[in-house]
Short mmCIF file of C-alpha atoms and ligand atoms in Angstrom, two decimals:
data_model
loop_
_atom_site.label_atom_id
_atom_site.label_comp_id
_atom_site.label_asym_id
_atom_site.label_seq_id
_atom_site.Cartn_x
_atom_site.Cartn_y
_atom_site.Cartn_z
CA UNK O 2 -39.02 15.18 -0.46
CA UNK O 3 -38.00 14.23 3.12
CA UNK O 4 -39.16 10.66 2.84
CA UNK O 5 -36.79 9.89 0.02
CA UNK O 6 -33.85 11.36 2.01
CA UNK O 7 -34.65 9.53 5.18
CA UNK O 8 -34.99 6.34 3.05
CA UNK O 9 -31.53 6.83 1.71
CA UNK O 10 -30.31 7.56 5.28
CA UNK O 11 -31.87 4.40 6.52
CA UNK O 12 -30.31 2.43 3.77
CA UNK O 13 -26.83 3.70 4.59
CA UNK O 14 -27.41 2.85 8.24
CA UNK O 15 -28.48 -0.68 7.34
CA UNK O 16 -25.55 -0.92 5.10
CA UNK O 17 -23.05 0.03 7.79
CA UNK O 18 -24.80 -2.11 10.41
CA UNK O 19 -24.32 -5.17 8.22
CA UNK O 20 -20.79 -4.10 7.57
CA UNK O 21 -20.12 -4.28 11.25
CA UNK O 22 -21.80 -7.64 11.48
CA UNK O 23 -19.47 -8.92 8.80
CA UNK O 24 -16.34 -7.69 10.46
CA UNK O 25 -13.75 -10.20 11.50
CA UNK O 26 -11.11 -9.58 14.05
CA UNK O 27 -8.25 -11.08 12.16
CA UNK O 28 -6.36 -8.64 10.06
CA UNK O 29 -3.30 -10.49 8.48
CA UNK O 30 -0.35 -8.27 8.37
CA UNK O 31 0.89 -7.90 4.84
CA UNK O 32 4.52 -7.44 5.49
CA UNK O 33 7.38 -9.61 5.85
CA UNK O 34 9.06 -9.05 9.21
CA UNK O 35 12.57 -9.92 8.55
CA UNK O 36 15.14 -12.48 9.72
CA UNK O 37 18.68 -11.62 9.96
CA UNK O 38 20.52 -8.67 8.55
CA UNK O 39 22.62 -10.18 5.82
CA UNK O 40 24.65 -8.09 3.32
CA UNK O 41 23.35 -8.46 -0.21
CA UNK O 42 25.58 -9.34 -3.09
CA UNK O 43 25.39 -7.65 -6.55
CA UNK O 44 22.52 -8.69 -8.81
CA UNK O 45 23.48 -11.15 -11.55
CA UNK O 46 24.08 -9.68 -14.99
CA UNK O 47 21.39 -10.47 -17.52
CA UNK O 48 22.37 -11.57 -20.96
CA UNK O 49 20.41 -9.41 -23.35
CA UNK O 50 20.87 -11.89 -26.28
CA UNK O 51 19.02 -14.82 -27.50
CA UNK O 52 15.94 -16.48 -25.99
CA UNK O 53 15.80 -14.35 -22.92
CA UNK O 54 14.72 -11.29 -24.83
CA UNK O 55 11.96 -13.24 -26.51
CA UNK O 56 10.68 -14.26 -23.06
CA UNK O 57 10.69 -10.62 -22.04
CA UNK O 58 8.71 -9.66 -25.04
CA UNK O 59 6.08 -12.31 -24.34
CA UNK O 60 5.19 -10.79 -20.83
CA UNK O 61 5.27 -13.39 -18.12
CA UNK O 62 2.80 -11.67 -16.01
CA UNK O 63 0.49 -9.50 -18.23
CA UNK O 64 -1.71 -8.02 -15.32
CA UNK O 65 -4.49 -7.22 -17.72
CA UNK O 66 -7.35 -7.33 -15.13
CA UNK O 67 -10.33 -5.04 -15.86
CA UNK O 68 -11.56 -2.43 -13.41
CA UNK O 69 -14.70 -3.37 -11.47
CA UNK O 70 -14.65 0.09 -9.76
CA UNK O 71 -12.32 2.92 -10.79
CA UNK O 72 -11.89 6.47 -9.96
CA UNK O 73 -10.19 7.47 -13.22
CA UNK O 74 -10.74 11.24 -12.72
CA UNK O 75 -9.29 11.69 -9.22
CA UNK O 76 -6.14 13.36 -10.53
CA UNK O 77 -7.61 15.16 -13.49
CA UNK O 78 -8.13 18.60 -11.98
CA UNK O 79 -4.73 19.13 -10.44
CA UNK O 80 -1.87 16.55 -10.08
CA UNK O 81 -1.58 15.66 -6.33
CA UNK O 82 1.53 16.00 -4.35
CA UNK O 83 0.92 12.73 -2.70
CA UNK O 84 -1.13 9.64 -3.58
CA UNK O 85 -1.95 7.31 -0.76
CA UNK O 86 -2.60 3.78 -1.76
CA UNK O 87 -4.07 1.67 1.05
CA UNK O 88 -4.17 -2.11 0.63
CA UNK O 89 -7.38 -3.27 2.26
CA UNK O 90 -9.81 -6.24 2.39
CA UNK O 91 -13.61 -6.09 1.93
CA UNK O 92 -14.52 -6.62 5.57
CA UNK O 93 -12.35 -3.68 6.85
CA UNK O 94 -15.22 -1.10 6.62
CA UNK O 95 -14.29 0.36 10.04
CA UNK O 96 -10.59 0.54 9.23
CA UNK O 97 -11.25 2.53 6.03
CA UNK O 98 -13.62 4.81 7.75
CA UNK O 99 -11.18 5.49 10.51
CA UNK O 100 -8.56 6.38 7.94
CA UNK O 101 -10.92 8.60 6.05
CA UNK O 102 -11.74 10.50 9.19
CA UNK O 103 -8.06 10.75 10.46
CA UNK O 104 -4.72 10.73 8.60
CA UNK O 105 -6.24 9.81 5.21
CA UNK O 106 -8.50 12.85 5.07
CA UNK O 107 -7.59 14.47 1.83
CA UNK O 108 -8.49 17.96 3.08
CA UNK O 109 -6.24 18.10 6.05
CA UNK O 110 -3.62 20.33 4.37
CA UNK O 111 -4.97 23.28 2.49
CA UNK O 112 -1.61 23.85 0.58
CA UNK O 113 -0.80 20.23 -0.32
CA UNK O 114 -3.13 18.13 -2.60
CA UNK O 115 -3.48 14.55 -1.39
CA UNK O 116 -5.46 11.74 -3.09
CA UNK O 117 -6.42 8.74 -0.96
CA UNK O 118 -7.39 5.39 -2.51
CA UNK O 119 -8.19 2.08 -1.05
CA UNK O 120 -7.30 -0.95 -3.21
CA UNK O 121 -9.25 -4.18 -3.45
CA UNK O 122 -9.58 -7.22 -5.64
CA UNK O 123 -12.93 -9.09 -6.09
CA UNK O 124 -14.35 -10.92 -3.24
CA UNK O 125 -15.75 -14.46 -3.66
CA UNK O 126 -18.66 -13.24 -1.43
CA UNK O 127 -21.30 -11.51 -3.57
CA UNK O 128 -22.71 -9.49 -0.51
CA UNK O 129 -19.31 -8.19 0.36
CA UNK O 130 -18.79 -6.93 -3.21
CA UNK O 131 -22.27 -5.16 -3.16
CA UNK O 132 -21.42 -3.56 0.21
CA UNK O 133 -18.10 -2.18 -1.16
CA UNK O 134 -19.83 -0.96 -4.27
CA UNK O 135 -22.25 1.07 -2.02
CA UNK O 136 -19.45 2.35 0.03
CA UNK O 137 -17.61 3.40 -3.04
CA UNK O 138 -20.69 5.30 -4.30
CA UNK O 139 -20.68 7.34 -1.01
CA UNK O 140 -16.99 8.00 -0.68
CA UNK O 141 -15.43 7.60 -4.18
CA UNK O 142 -12.14 6.48 -2.90
CA UNK O 143 -12.12 2.73 -3.71
CA UNK O 144 -10.56 0.98 -6.88
CA UNK O 145 -11.40 -2.64 -7.50
CA UNK O 146 -9.63 -4.70 -10.04
CA UNK O 147 -11.01 -7.99 -11.34
CA UNK O 148 -8.81 -10.55 -9.64
CA UNK O 149 -9.66 -12.76 -6.55
CA UNK O 150 -8.86 -10.82 -3.41
CA UNK O 151 -6.78 -13.10 -1.20
CA UNK O 152 -3.76 -13.01 0.94
CA UNK O 153 -1.78 -14.87 -1.63
CA UNK O 154 -2.84 -12.14 -4.30
CA UNK O 155 -1.53 -9.26 -2.30
CA UNK O 156 1.26 -8.66 -4.86
CA UNK O 157 -1.46 -8.14 -7.54
CA UNK O 158 -3.01 -5.43 -5.31
CA UNK O 159 0.26 -3.58 -5.02
CA UNK O 160 0.79 -3.83 -8.78
CA UNK O 161 -2.68 -2.60 -9.35
CA UNK O 162 -1.82 0.47 -7.31
CA UNK O 163 1.36 1.06 -9.41
CA UNK O 164 -0.58 0.54 -12.66
CA UNK O 165 -3.28 3.00 -11.47
CA UNK O 166 -0.77 5.83 -10.63
CA UNK O 167 1.11 5.22 -13.99
CA UNK O 168 -2.21 5.30 -15.96
CA UNK O 169 -4.42 7.85 -14.15
CA UNK O 170 -2.08 9.94 -12.05
CA UNK O 171 1.36 9.92 -13.68
CA UNK O 172 1.91 13.70 -12.80
CA UNK O 173 1.68 13.13 -9.05
CA UNK O 174 4.92 13.68 -7.25
CA UNK O 175 4.95 10.99 -4.52
CA UNK O 176 3.20 7.76 -3.61
CA UNK O 177 2.71 6.17 -0.22
CA UNK O 178 1.70 2.64 -0.26
CA UNK O 179 0.52 1.26 3.09
CA UNK O 180 -2.01 -1.06 4.90
CA UNK O 181 -5.23 -0.38 6.67
CA UNK O 182 -3.73 -1.08 10.22
CA UNK O 183 -1.13 1.52 9.93
CA UNK O 184 -1.07 5.05 11.49
CA UNK O 185 0.64 7.63 9.28
CA UNK O 186 2.07 10.87 10.61
CA UNK O 187 1.14 12.87 7.65
CA UNK O 188 2.70 16.11 8.82
CA UNK O 189 6.02 14.42 9.30
CA UNK O 190 5.76 12.62 6.10
CA UNK O 191 4.82 15.62 3.88
CA UNK O 192 6.86 18.52 5.55
CA UNK O 193 9.82 16.80 6.96
CA UNK O 194 10.49 14.01 4.54
CA UNK O 195 9.05 14.79 1.21
CA UNK O 196 9.12 18.72 1.47
CA UNK O 197 6.67 20.25 -1.04
CA UNK O 198 8.88 23.25 -1.62
CA UNK O 199 12.01 21.28 -2.72
CA UNK O 200 12.83 19.98 -6.17
CA UNK O 201 10.91 16.67 -6.76
CA UNK O 202 13.13 13.56 -6.60
CA UNK O 203 13.16 10.89 -9.21
CA UNK O 204 13.81 7.12 -8.85
CA UNK O 205 13.32 7.68 -5.18
CA UNK O 206 12.34 4.88 -2.77
CA UNK O 207 12.23 4.86 1.01
CA UNK O 208 10.81 3.05 4.06
CA UNK O 209 11.81 0.41 6.55
CA UNK O 210 14.56 -1.45 4.66
CA UNK O 211 14.99 -5.12 5.33
CA UNK O 212 18.02 -7.02 4.41
CA UNK O 213 16.93 -10.64 4.77
CA UNK O 214 16.48 -14.01 3.21
CA UNK O 215 13.75 -16.52 2.46
CA UNK O 216 12.16 -18.39 5.14
CA UNK O 217 11.95 -22.07 4.14
CA UNK O 218 9.77 -23.25 7.10
CA UNK O 219 6.44 -24.09 5.64
CA UNK O 220 4.52 -23.10 8.83
CA UNK O 221 5.72 -19.44 8.54
CA UNK O 222 3.51 -16.78 7.13
CA UNK O 223 6.47 -15.69 5.08
CA UNK O 224 7.35 -19.15 3.76
CA UNK O 225 9.02 -18.96 0.40
CA UNK O 226 9.41 -22.18 -1.68
CA UNK O 227 12.94 -22.77 -2.98
CA UNK O 228 11.64 -23.42 -6.53
CA UNK O 229 10.00 -20.05 -6.55
CA UNK O 230 12.89 -18.10 -5.14
CA UNK O 231 16.14 -20.21 -5.14
CA UNK O 232 18.53 -17.54 -3.96
CA UNK O 233 19.53 -17.45 -0.33
CA UNK O 234 19.10 -13.73 0.14
CA UNK O 235 16.45 -11.18 -0.83
CA UNK O 236 17.56 -7.87 -2.43
CA UNK O 237 16.97 -4.98 0.08
CA UNK O 238 13.27 -4.19 0.29
CA UNK O 239 11.02 -2.06 2.22
CA UNK O 240 8.47 -3.46 4.70
CA UNK O 241 5.03 -3.40 3.10
CA UNK O 242 3.62 -1.74 6.23
CA UNK O 243 4.61 1.56 4.50
CA UNK O 244 6.87 2.68 1.84
CA UNK O 245 7.09 5.90 -0.16
CA UNK O 246 8.42 6.67 -3.67
CA UNK O 247 8.47 9.12 -6.32
CA UNK O 248 5.62 8.67 -8.77
CA UNK O 249 7.93 7.78 -11.78
CA UNK O 250 8.82 4.58 -9.95
CA UNK O 251 5.16 3.38 -10.16
CA UNK O 252 5.40 2.87 -13.95
CA UNK O 253 8.95 1.44 -13.72
CA UNK O 254 7.79 -1.19 -11.19
CA UNK O 255 4.64 -1.97 -13.02
CA UNK O 256 6.46 -2.53 -16.40
CA UNK O 257 9.19 -4.47 -14.70
CA UNK O 258 6.62 -6.78 -13.18
CA UNK O 259 5.19 -7.63 -16.59
CA UNK O 260 8.35 -9.72 -17.15
CA UNK O 261 9.24 -10.64 -13.56
CA UNK O 262 7.91 -13.94 -12.08
CA UNK O 263 5.30 -13.11 -9.35
CA UNK O 264 6.16 -13.66 -5.69
CA UNK O 265 3.31 -13.73 -3.15
CA UNK O 266 5.18 -11.53 -0.66
CA UNK O 267 4.54 -8.20 -2.19
CA UNK O 268 7.28 -6.20 -0.46
CA UNK O 269 9.90 -8.77 -1.39
CA UNK O 270 8.57 -8.64 -4.97
CA UNK O 271 8.81 -4.85 -5.07
CA UNK O 272 12.36 -5.23 -3.86
CA UNK O 273 13.19 -7.68 -6.70
CA UNK O 274 11.78 -5.23 -9.22
CA UNK O 275 13.82 -2.38 -7.71
CA UNK O 276 16.98 -4.45 -7.97
CA UNK O 277 16.25 -5.02 -11.68
CA UNK O 278 15.81 -1.28 -12.10
CA UNK O 279 18.98 -0.44 -10.18
CA UNK O 280 16.96 1.61 -7.61
CA UNK O 281 18.24 1.39 -4.04
CA UNK O 282 15.71 1.91 -1.25
CA UNK O 283 16.77 4.31 1.44
CA UNK O 284 16.51 3.38 5.07
CA UNK O 285 14.35 5.84 7.03
CA UNK O 286 13.98 5.34 10.85
CA UNK O 287 10.62 6.98 10.90
CA UNK O 288 8.93 3.93 9.29
CA UNK O 289 8.10 1.37 12.12
CA UNK O 290 6.85 -1.95 11.11
CA UNK O 291 6.19 -3.00 14.66
CA UNK O 292 3.56 -1.69 17.03
CA UNK O 293 4.78 1.14 19.18
CA UNK O 294 2.88 2.24 22.38
CA UNK O 295 1.42 5.70 22.01
CA UNK O 296 2.97 8.80 23.43
CA UNK O 297 2.49 12.26 21.84
CA UNK O 298 6.23 12.95 21.63
CA UNK O 299 7.19 9.55 20.32
CA UNK O 300 4.47 9.63 17.64
CA UNK O 301 5.52 13.04 16.53
CA UNK O 302 8.82 11.61 15.34
CA UNK O 303 7.44 8.71 13.38
CA UNK O 304 6.14 8.43 9.85
CA UNK O 305 4.36 5.05 10.18
CA UNK O 306 3.32 2.71 13.08
CA UNK O 307 1.97 -0.75 12.48
CA UNK O 308 -1.00 -2.62 14.29
CA UNK O 309 -3.26 0.27 15.02
CA UNK O 310 -6.94 -0.58 15.38
CA UNK O 311 -9.57 1.88 14.06
CA UNK O 312 -10.39 2.98 17.69
CA UNK O 313 -6.65 3.71 18.43
CA UNK O 314 -6.36 5.60 15.14
CA UNK O 315 -9.20 7.94 16.30
CA UNK O 316 -7.69 8.30 19.73
CA UNK O 317 -4.19 9.03 18.49
CA UNK O 318 -5.39 11.46 15.72
CA UNK O 319 -7.67 13.36 18.17
CA UNK O 320 -4.85 13.52 20.81
CA UNK O 321 -2.26 14.79 18.22
CA UNK O 322 -4.49 17.36 16.65
CA UNK O 323 -5.63 18.74 19.95
CA UNK O 324 -2.20 19.13 21.39
CA UNK O 325 -0.41 20.82 18.48
CA UNK O 326 0.60 23.68 20.70
CA UNK O 327 2.33 21.41 23.29
CA UNK O 328 6.13 21.14 23.13
CA UNK O 329 8.01 17.91 23.58
C1 NAG M 405 23.44 -12.95 -30.08
O1 NAG M 405 22.85 -13.90 -30.83
C2 NAG M 405 23.17 -14.01 -32.32
C3 NAG M 405 22.24 -14.99 -32.95
O2 NAG M 405 21.89 -16.08 -32.07
C4 NAG M 405 24.65 -14.35 -32.37
O3 NAG M 405 24.92 -14.31 -33.79
C5 NAG M 405 25.40 -13.23 -31.67
O4 NAG M 405 26.70 -13.54 -31.78
C6 NAG M 405 24.95 -13.14 -30.19
N1 NAG M 405 25.57 -11.96 -29.60
C7 NAG M 405 26.11 -12.07 -28.28
C8 NAG M 405 26.63 -10.88 -27.78
O5 NAG M 405 26.03 -13.15 -27.58
C1 NAG M 406 -5.44 -14.64 -7.67
O1 NAG M 406 -6.28 -14.08 -8.73
C2 NAG M 406 -6.34 -14.72 -9.84
C3 NAG M 406 -7.19 -13.98 -10.79
O2 NAG M 406 -8.46 -13.67 -10.27
C4 NAG M 406 -6.92 -16.23 -9.65
O3 NAG M 406 -7.10 -16.87 -10.73
C5 NAG M 406 -6.14 -16.87 -8.53
O4 NAG M 406 -6.85 -17.99 -8.10
C6 NAG M 406 -5.97 -15.99 -7.33
N1 NAG M 406 -5.11 -16.63 -6.42
C7 NAG M 406 -5.30 -16.93 -5.18
C8 NAG M 406 -4.32 -17.63 -4.34
O5 NAG M 406 -6.38 -16.55 -4.58
#
């Protein structure tokens, strides 16, 4: 029935056209971009006795949101080597599509299984929720949890990713958590950093490590109120633009978060959980949380680059894949 097919096609076109219409230019960066490098002192010892353990049992932060959209069977057939979790917002239709068609393509490496997922909360805009629902029915790579999607709830989005891996993909080996405006050099990440043929690591965490302290200036995007975080320094944490960890860490962080007071800066918060767990993030110079002008040889050496538009992503990807034979 050709009419039915073309009708479906038309529907898809209309859907994408309205998606473009909805697009906004602003894409707030999700990561804290650091202050000074300050050495971090040892974390305070916790008294296991008395009231404190009762508080722990009660769960400060239950994170019991239901799934509006889930892809529960993504890992069922065969555990992936790498799960890619991409924090995204509803309007970023073009950014998600660019990632699907470039570095996020699950079928790029025939020998390495990769699962790509976009993470979302619930929008207050009914139309946007419907558009994401349709997009999800086409691509099956979106997970939506039932919390309000907002910049201040970004930490919930990261925790939702950790919870998803712990629940539906615990046999995966590694996880990359990144944003929709990041270019990832997958070849470098998989073959030079993670190395599928070597023994899987445990309690492993790496990225662009920041040793900084809270910004108390209320005008800053990274403002941290003193009553929320009184200490003068943050534990070392990896910039939210891109960090990689062994999949066992997902459950550890998720469980730790249940009794750790939420901070709206997701990367700082993950750092706080890592300190509680006694896991030290490794510095890796391949993770760039600033923009970096494109050159083939420069981008061959990186793992992540920040602030890449969907158009740039296509251009970079096409250039790199068509020039594999060139030496630097
Ligand atoms: C823990 O609390 C109990 C009861 O409050 C008390 O008897 C015990 O001495 C405490 N132990 C420590 C190590 O503080
Ligand atoms: C975060 O999500 C929760 C749960 O949906 C909601 O109650 C809260 O208002 C949201 N916070 C912000 C700042 O949007």
